[in-house]
XYZ file of C-alpha atoms in Angstrom:
606
model
C 95.536 24.059 81.684
C 93.946 25.026 80.597
C 93.735 28.732 80.085
C 93.886 30.205 83.570
C 95.411 27.569 85.729
C 97.374 30.106 87.779
C 94.556 32.508 88.426
C 94.626 32.159 92.239
C 98.237 33.289 92.447
C 97.039 36.716 91.445
C 95.502 37.397 94.804
C 98.792 37.173 96.657
C 100.264 39.762 94.342
C 98.066 42.425 95.847
C 99.758 41.815 99.185
C 103.099 42.275 97.482
C 102.127 45.750 96.364
C 100.626 46.640 99.697
C 103.631 45.499 101.720
C 106.404 46.448 99.311
C 108.132 43.151 100.068
C 107.937 41.752 96.564
C 109.129 44.543 94.385
C 112.234 46.525 93.866
C 110.602 48.187 90.936
C 107.088 47.922 89.623
C 108.263 46.937 86.164
C 110.080 43.816 87.344
C 108.155 42.012 90.039
C 109.526 38.553 90.797
C 106.167 36.944 91.445
C 107.560 33.466 92.024
C 110.042 34.492 94.720
C 107.436 36.529 96.537
C 104.760 33.844 96.444
C 107.154 31.261 97.804
C 108.036 33.565 100.674
C 104.400 34.180 101.603
C 102.947 30.757 100.948
C 105.556 27.991 100.539
C 102.893 25.477 99.530
C 102.163 27.184 96.220
C 102.963 25.495 92.937
C 104.714 27.835 90.521
C 105.695 27.757 86.891
C 109.465 28.172 87.152
C 110.070 24.684 88.488
C 112.534 22.469 86.635
C 111.347 21.820 83.119
C 110.053 18.323 82.488
C 109.810 17.036 78.953
C 109.173 13.370 79.647
C 107.957 11.728 82.805
C 110.732 11.399 85.299
C 113.257 13.473 83.361
C 114.175 16.826 84.898
C 116.024 19.496 82.942
C 118.669 21.404 84.876
C 120.194 23.544 82.126
C 119.622 24.907 78.648
C 122.183 22.460 77.303
C 120.410 19.482 78.822
C 117.085 20.774 77.543
C 118.581 20.978 74.076
C 119.673 17.352 74.256
C 116.264 16.087 75.372
C 113.713 17.990 73.281
C 112.726 15.785 70.346
C 111.800 17.173 66.950
C 109.308 15.757 64.468
C 109.603 15.255 60.730
C 107.109 15.013 57.915
C 106.674 11.798 56.022
C 106.085 11.766 52.275
C 105.990 8.382 50.561
C 106.852 7.968 46.872
C 103.814 7.494 44.661
C 104.793 3.941 43.732
C 105.459 2.699 47.263
C 103.116 -0.086 48.336
C 101.217 0.644 51.525
C 98.237 -0.735 53.425
C 94.784 0.104 52.037
C 93.467 3.524 52.956
C 91.472 6.388 51.423
C 93.341 8.682 49.046
C 92.172 12.223 48.293
C 93.566 14.846 45.942
C 93.856 18.273 47.555
C 95.063 21.487 45.943
C 98.493 20.724 47.420
C 98.756 17.104 46.275
C 97.581 13.579 47.091
C 97.018 12.528 50.703
C 96.547 8.972 51.938
C 94.794 8.317 55.219
C 93.740 5.222 57.124
C 90.416 3.546 57.837
C 90.144 2.490 61.463
C 87.475 1.771 64.032
C 84.719 4.406 63.820
C 86.192 6.694 61.130
C 88.486 7.407 58.221
C 91.415 9.413 59.589
C 93.971 11.690 57.953
C 96.640 12.621 60.485
C 99.238 15.353 60.313
C 98.298 17.167 57.107
C 100.448 20.290 56.626
C 98.319 23.406 56.187
C 101.271 25.839 55.942
C 104.982 25.649 55.281
C 107.205 25.086 58.342
C 107.744 28.309 60.364
C 111.452 27.619 60.877
C 114.711 29.470 60.319
C 114.079 32.976 58.968
C 110.332 32.244 59.060
C 110.192 31.588 62.813
C 108.372 34.840 63.618
C 106.546 35.354 60.359
C 102.943 34.921 59.314
C 102.209 31.372 58.083
C 102.958 30.767 54.394
C 100.820 28.629 52.061
C 101.940 25.020 51.988
C 104.197 24.155 49.061
C 102.898 21.599 46.516
C 104.580 18.217 46.882
C 105.112 15.243 44.558
C 104.025 11.737 45.454
C 101.452 10.641 47.996
C 101.589 12.217 51.428
C 101.405 9.656 54.239
C 98.733 10.802 56.683
C 98.603 7.621 58.721
C 100.038 8.969 61.985
C 100.120 12.248 63.950
C 103.030 14.645 63.517
C 104.939 16.696 66.043
C 103.136 19.049 68.396
C 104.238 22.663 68.685
C 107.135 23.569 70.979
C 106.269 23.401 74.672
C 107.610 22.149 77.969
C 105.827 21.128 81.121
C 106.396 21.215 84.839
C 104.557 19.989 87.888
C 101.328 17.984 87.661
C 100.680 18.395 83.916
C 103.765 16.488 82.778
C 101.951 13.270 81.923
C 99.675 15.149 79.532
C 102.516 16.624 77.481
C 103.145 15.503 73.909
C 106.232 13.342 73.628
C 107.372 14.817 70.299
C 107.585 18.574 69.763
C 109.029 20.712 66.998
C 108.937 24.163 65.439
C 107.774 22.354 62.316
C 104.255 21.783 63.655
C 101.632 23.424 61.451
C 99.517 20.336 60.848
C 95.888 19.363 61.178
C 93.999 16.069 61.580
C 90.769 15.158 59.779
C 88.177 12.589 60.905
C 85.511 11.450 58.422
C 82.476 9.228 59.187
C 82.798 5.613 58.076
C 79.765 5.831 55.797
C 81.624 8.236 53.492
C 82.809 6.102 50.562
C 85.996 7.487 49.030
C 85.987 4.853 46.292
C 82.957 6.422 44.580
C 81.731 9.971 43.959
C 81.010 11.694 47.249
C 77.402 12.302 48.206
C 75.911 15.343 49.911
C 78.667 17.231 51.771
C 78.695 17.039 55.563
C 79.013 19.877 58.081
C 82.538 20.508 59.375
C 83.565 20.962 63.017
C 87.009 22.533 63.598
C 88.452 21.970 67.095
C 90.926 24.479 68.616
C 92.645 23.021 71.682
C 93.276 24.810 74.967
C 96.407 24.980 77.080
C 96.998 28.579 78.229
C 98.526 29.298 74.798
C 101.702 27.593 76.030
C 100.728 23.905 75.920
C 98.372 21.390 74.361
C 98.063 19.487 71.127
C 95.477 18.647 68.484
C 96.628 15.024 68.679
C 96.044 14.646 72.411
C 94.206 11.310 72.927
C 91.461 13.149 74.807
C 90.581 14.947 71.543
C 90.235 11.822 69.392
C 87.699 12.990 66.826
C 86.629 9.575 65.534
C 83.646 9.096 67.810
C 82.174 12.583 67.482
C 82.620 12.467 63.694
C 80.985 9.080 63.174
C 78.218 9.718 65.725
C 77.154 13.125 64.410
C 77.785 12.718 60.666
C 80.249 15.583 60.603
C 83.799 15.980 59.337
C 85.954 16.876 62.345
C 89.206 18.823 62.005
C 91.706 19.467 64.807
C 94.623 21.829 64.316
C 97.992 22.718 65.825
C 99.124 26.324 66.205
C 102.302 27.976 67.485
C 102.451 28.379 71.262
C 104.291 30.495 73.812
C 107.077 32.742 72.566
C 107.051 30.965 69.193
C 103.460 32.027 68.636
C 103.164 35.299 70.520
C 106.516 37.064 71.015
C 106.406 40.825 70.399
C 109.786 42.516 69.924
C 108.623 45.429 67.781
C 105.875 46.702 65.504
C 107.437 46.228 62.054
C 106.773 42.621 60.933
C 109.750 42.803 58.543
C 112.350 43.576 61.208
C 110.847 42.218 64.425
C 108.524 39.661 65.961
C 105.080 41.256 65.767
C 103.087 38.668 67.762
C 99.713 36.924 67.333
C 101.248 34.262 65.063
C 99.286 31.502 66.811
C 96.009 33.205 65.844
C 97.270 33.710 62.278
C 98.114 29.982 62.194
C 94.527 29.173 63.127
C 93.323 31.454 60.339
C 95.621 29.700 57.873
C 94.216 26.314 58.934
C 90.640 27.590 58.519
C 91.531 28.899 55.064
C 93.037 25.506 54.174
C 89.756 23.915 55.260
C 87.825 26.263 52.984
C 90.011 25.320 50.018
C 90.267 21.576 50.580
C 87.637 20.110 52.887
C 85.236 19.265 50.034
C 87.454 16.369 48.872
C 87.111 14.877 52.374
C 83.319 15.026 52.135
C 82.969 18.293 54.057
C 80.909 21.375 53.267
C 83.062 24.562 53.433
C 79.903 26.662 53.808
C 78.954 24.840 57.039
C 82.012 25.178 59.266
C 81.579 25.344 63.045
C 84.629 26.315 65.101
C 84.690 25.090 68.688
C 87.219 25.146 71.494
C 87.686 24.959 75.255
C 89.545 27.353 77.580
C 92.333 29.006 75.522
C 90.693 27.335 72.529
C 87.444 29.128 73.400
C 89.391 32.375 73.687
C 90.671 31.739 70.185
C 87.132 31.134 68.943
C 85.975 34.398 70.534
C 88.779 36.274 68.756
C 87.805 34.848 65.370
C 84.265 36.072 66.054
C 85.794 39.556 66.453
C 88.355 39.464 63.615
C 86.939 40.706 60.335
C 89.316 38.660 58.165
C 88.100 35.462 59.877
C 84.458 36.184 59.043
C 84.219 34.163 55.789
C 86.037 31.162 57.263
C 83.234 29.741 59.448
C 79.472 29.917 59.961
C 78.974 29.498 63.722
C 80.858 28.950 66.963
C 80.936 27.005 70.237
C 82.766 28.487 73.235
C 83.446 26.077 76.116
C 84.728 27.540 79.394
C 85.902 30.867 77.999
C 87.871 32.779 80.704
C 86.388 36.151 79.769
C 87.943 38.017 82.709
C 91.549 37.208 81.800
C 92.639 40.296 79.831
C 94.762 40.344 76.697
C 97.934 42.397 76.901
C 98.272 45.817 75.329
C 101.047 46.366 72.790
C 103.039 48.241 75.448
C 102.877 45.345 77.893
C 103.571 42.750 75.180
C 106.715 44.685 74.236
C 107.815 44.763 77.871
C 107.449 41.004 78.014
C 109.449 40.766 74.771
C 112.271 42.795 76.298
C 112.348 40.516 79.340
C 112.412 37.495 77.036
C 115.309 38.943 75.014
C 117.241 39.652 78.217
C 117.042 35.950 79.103
C 118.591 35.039 75.727
C 121.418 37.639 75.820
C 120.019 39.178 72.631
C 118.894 42.750 72.185
C 115.135 42.953 71.695
C 115.788 44.931 68.511
C 118.254 42.371 67.114
C 115.982 40.052 65.144
C 118.982 38.286 63.601
C 120.203 37.269 67.055
C 116.711 36.154 68.110
C 116.278 34.089 64.942
C 119.621 32.388 65.495
C 118.550 31.008 68.873
C 118.081 27.263 69.110
C 114.409 26.385 69.683
C 115.318 24.924 73.074
C 116.836 28.258 74.126
C 113.681 30.098 73.034
C 111.601 27.655 75.052
C 113.757 28.015 78.159
C 113.681 31.823 77.971
C 109.912 31.668 77.589
C 109.612 29.578 80.729
C 111.871 31.921 82.685
C 109.675 34.907 81.835
C 106.399 33.143 82.572
C 106.216 34.440 86.147
C 106.985 38.091 85.420
C 104.379 40.777 85.961
C 104.828 43.350 83.215
C 101.959 45.593 84.329
C 101.519 45.824 88.110
C 98.073 47.353 87.627
C 96.628 44.489 85.530
C 97.726 41.424 87.461
C 95.401 38.940 85.825
C 97.633 39.110 82.747
C 100.283 37.090 84.565
C 98.095 34.021 84.421
C 98.188 34.067 80.666
C 101.712 35.382 80.218
C 102.035 34.243 76.620
C 99.085 34.671 74.320
C 97.313 37.046 71.951
C 97.651 40.793 72.451
C 95.669 43.815 71.277
C 97.612 44.966 68.236
C 94.968 47.417 67.021
C 94.690 45.725 63.643
C 93.950 42.011 63.905
C 92.693 42.257 67.500
C 91.236 45.609 68.488
C 89.809 45.130 71.987
C 89.135 42.718 74.836
C 86.672 39.930 74.012
C 84.358 40.746 76.914
C 84.229 44.376 75.719
C 83.592 43.388 72.108
C 80.719 41.091 73.062
C 79.097 43.695 75.285
C 79.403 46.432 72.647
C 78.305 44.241 69.759
C 81.677 44.382 68.008
C 81.532 40.803 66.792
C 79.850 38.767 64.076
C 76.400 38.886 65.642
C 74.678 37.149 62.742
C 76.417 33.865 63.593
C 74.743 31.396 65.990
C 76.735 30.874 69.192
C 76.622 28.097 71.777
C 78.531 28.849 74.968
C 78.786 27.586 78.505
C 80.870 26.629 81.506
C 81.235 23.824 83.994
C 79.592 24.296 87.367
C 82.867 24.290 89.291
C 85.469 25.773 86.942
C 87.565 27.142 89.785
C 88.146 23.929 91.728
C 91.145 22.848 89.707
C 92.796 26.249 90.097
C 92.173 26.659 93.820
C 93.292 23.147 94.728
C 95.998 22.958 92.071
C 97.647 26.169 93.205
C 97.004 25.988 96.947
C 98.009 22.512 98.073
C 97.480 23.442 101.713
C 94.347 24.773 103.428
C 93.755 28.526 103.120
C 92.558 30.333 106.245
C 89.926 33.071 106.308
C 92.649 35.658 106.905
C 94.744 34.424 103.991
C 91.732 34.331 101.681
C 90.930 37.920 102.684
C 94.433 38.976 101.692
C 94.140 37.268 98.315
C 90.716 38.734 97.553
C 91.957 42.193 98.549
C 94.971 41.807 96.296
C 92.885 41.224 93.199
C 89.733 43.252 93.770
C 91.254 46.206 95.656
C 88.521 48.803 96.338
C 85.831 46.227 95.529
C 87.245 43.621 97.918
C 84.979 44.460 100.852
C 81.840 43.965 98.787
C 83.159 40.686 97.369
C 84.003 39.414 100.841
C 80.618 40.469 102.194
C 79.000 38.441 99.415
C 81.047 35.251 99.752
C 82.430 34.941 103.302
C 79.052 34.253 104.977
C 78.456 31.356 102.553
C 81.559 29.404 103.615
C 82.126 28.375 107.219
C 84.861 25.753 106.848
C 88.308 26.634 108.180
C 89.711 25.921 104.733
C 88.500 28.649 102.369
C 89.709 27.109 99.100
C 86.114 26.255 98.165
C 85.242 29.939 98.491
C 88.164 30.983 96.312
C 87.209 28.329 93.766
C 83.678 29.688 93.572
C 84.913 33.249 93.137
C 87.040 32.086 90.208
C 84.106 30.213 88.694
C 81.801 33.210 88.969
C 84.141 36.089 88.162
C 86.368 34.571 85.495
C 83.994 32.200 83.704
C 80.266 32.066 84.451
C 79.118 35.634 84.993
C 80.994 37.389 82.161
C 79.758 34.609 79.854
C 76.186 35.268 80.980
C 76.605 39.006 80.491
C 78.034 38.503 77.004
C 75.215 36.108 76.102
C 72.612 38.640 77.225
C 74.310 41.410 75.264
C 74.304 39.170 72.184
C 70.634 38.309 72.661
C 69.774 42.003 73.020
C 71.558 42.637 69.709
C 69.440 39.988 67.973
C 71.975 37.143 68.008
C 70.975 33.510 68.375
C 72.630 32.233 71.554
C 72.339 28.990 73.514
C 73.852 28.612 76.991
C 74.724 25.538 79.051
C 76.307 24.556 82.330
C 77.984 21.154 82.584
C 76.981 20.028 86.048
C 77.817 16.333 86.164
C 80.250 14.450 88.385
C 81.419 11.061 87.086
C 80.045 8.070 88.974
C 83.495 6.917 90.054
C 84.346 10.503 91.088
C 87.108 11.003 88.547
C 86.663 13.461 85.711
C 89.400 14.574 83.353
C 90.263 18.205 83.993
C 92.810 18.962 81.313
C 95.454 19.583 84.011
C 95.008 16.623 86.321
C 92.056 14.703 87.749
C 89.279 16.472 89.608
C 87.662 14.548 92.411
C 83.988 15.001 93.286
C 83.635 18.104 91.121
C 82.462 19.100 87.625
C 85.599 21.156 87.136
C 87.351 22.919 84.256
C 87.466 20.596 81.240
C 85.179 18.002 82.822
C 82.880 17.931 79.786
C 85.605 16.943 77.305
C 85.591 13.134 77.677
C 81.789 13.183 77.428
C 81.851 15.313 74.289
C 84.633 13.368 72.559
C 83.600 9.960 73.872
C 87.098 9.573 75.308
C 86.266 8.419 78.837
C 88.718 5.465 78.721
C 91.527 7.945 77.975
C 90.435 9.896 81.030
C 90.721 6.702 83.089
C 87.159 6.339 84.204
C 84.341 4.042 83.138
C 80.984 5.531 82.237
C 77.806 4.177 83.749
C 74.782 3.688 81.502
C 73.277 7.102 82.467
C 76.651 8.741 81.791
C 76.835 7.154 78.360
C 73.396 8.609 77.700
C 74.688 12.044 78.757
C 77.661 11.658 76.420
C 75.367 10.667 73.536
C 73.088 13.607 74.189
C 75.999 16.051 74.229
C 77.245 14.624 70.938
C 73.788 15.054 69.471
C 73.441 18.636 70.693
C 76.835 19.653 69.306
C 76.161 17.724 66.104
C 72.721 19.277 65.658
C 74.263 22.704 66.119
C 76.836 21.913 63.419
C 74.098 20.725 61.029
C 71.475 23.385 61.597
C 72.694 26.117 63.950
C 70.234 24.915 66.608
C 71.327 22.316 69.224
C 67.767 21.022 69.651
C 67.274 20.225 65.965
C 67.735 16.629 64.831
C 67.603 17.216 61.079
C 70.072 15.214 58.971
C 71.930 13.791 61.933
C 73.270 10.297 62.480
C 70.701 7.581 63.081
C 71.486 7.174 66.743
C 70.893 10.904 67.340
C 67.459 10.715 65.721
C 66.660 7.937 68.170
C 67.672 9.946 71.240
C 65.030 11.604 73.362
C 66.723 14.957 73.602
C 65.333 17.409 76.180
C 64.459 20.668 74.423
C 67.240 23.267 74.616
C 65.561 26.671 74.310
C 67.432 29.604 72.874
C 68.838 31.943 75.524
C 66.282 34.730 75.695
C 64.532 36.871 78.254
C 61.242 35.681 76.773
C 62.007 32.223 78.172
C 63.239 33.430 81.574
C 66.865 33.136 80.441
C 66.847 29.337 80.398
C 70.142 27.434 80.200
C 70.685 23.721 79.558
C 71.929 21.828 82.604
C 74.043 18.986 81.227
C 73.991 16.141 83.725
C 72.633 12.591 83.736
C 69.150 14.126 83.897
C 69.752 16.993 81.497
C 67.121 19.715 81.583
C 66.578 23.386 80.818
C 66.544 25.610 83.879
C 66.737 29.212 84.998
C 70.333 30.073 85.899
C 70.873 28.961 89.489
C 73.475 31.658 90.185
C 71.708 34.562 88.536
C 71.680 36.543 91.794
C 75.451 36.166 92.070
C 75.973 37.207 88.452
C 73.696 40.198 89.022
C 76.125 41.193 91.781
C 79.180 40.924 89.494
C 77.396 42.710 86.650
C 76.599 45.565 89.001
C 80.252 45.836 90.062
C 81.155 46.241 86.390
C 84.742 44.986 86.692
C 84.953 42.174 84.121
């Protein structure tokens, strides 16, 4: 996933409550068992764990034998190595590599390993090290396991020791002489439902975007799942207090502030950008006061605004269920810390289908993730944006793909969904509002298979319309906001989705290979018009990093100055709320689904 890949399962849960078939007690609903009984074709998250393609895990012991851990590599100062740029950070010397398109520094530690007694602790500053650190290859990704269709996208090496970042520097930066004018910095936060993903995923290769836009690109790892978000109590000294993954991101951003200048970057011009769960992370940093000095502006790609964060009460309930799976008491931090990482991972997976609050079912589709602790995170993102409780002085670029919901509807329901079944699902999620939702959408879809209708509801309710409402609230508060919709379908009908391939749709994650120039990784070949679209997207994002305005071409790479970029007006009611339609013929337009978003705004249920 990306962040909400199980969102359609929610609908069936409403039937469970209505019929009483699924629950013995509202605090412990076995969602997986119920869904299989109602709709055997559903994919669910408690399938056998798969770490590598073709290898199924049938027990905790077998999982322990197959999960691979990563190790850091530090070479002695006098060891002869291939030529590569060497920089001196506040933590010691780092040697990277010069490759096609960029200088690259892989796997730089930005915090000490969160292992042993430090498993559920805030990240600690990285310890100084002697010698020259070898940054020629990526390090381990954070602990995760995969099942079903996303297996091939999983990192092959995972470890608790995973707090690393990668840095990509344009080739025209000469490390053998004094650095020239510092370049803007773009920090990428990956998606993955807060349980999967990696900064070193080939799709996120930062070389092309760095060299093409004259920016220093940073991608970072952060703790995932139970390792990053377990809550077993409130006292951080005697329990797991949660939100460690967000604190990891903060630590990486602080490391960038302290060190990026020696890589040719400007710490005063940092743009954070992310997609799906990465966009959720970006939205949180826009709300968190302690993150304020760490970046200047933000890009939010496919932010699932309508997926709520858990309350402390519900996060604690999830923690208790997790502890039960490990045979530890939730209050016994010593027992929890003694668990092998593979046991933690397996317990996390076993609790991923539990509904801890039967009245807020959308939470189940982001079981592990940030929660509202009242200190770091004080409210839901959609609420904060509407009330102006965010850093409104910072320019924001945000948008969605035109068919976000396709991957969820067709990934979850692998058989056609009848009108009756779709009515049940819509009723389950929207309850007293279901009739109005059905009256709005049912007449628009006449096919016997209603998955397209469900996909559109997901697109509108979870992604597009709350993003539009937040953008309008920001504009009303005086913020500078630009909106887009990625509306292109690849010429050979295959676009990378982040979960699997989407066919004939501009689905969730479809913009990523165009933005990163990683189409070959996504297994499709760009036509000439598609390459132009990719170049234009790079220029827009690069211009935003340089100037805070995606239409500006000041101080960008030569090829961007040569592009004929269609003007991207700021989102404002004075320009009829124009958004940029990113397709092979990119153009600014009035939102094509404004009437639908007016409907959702009026319901007021984001």
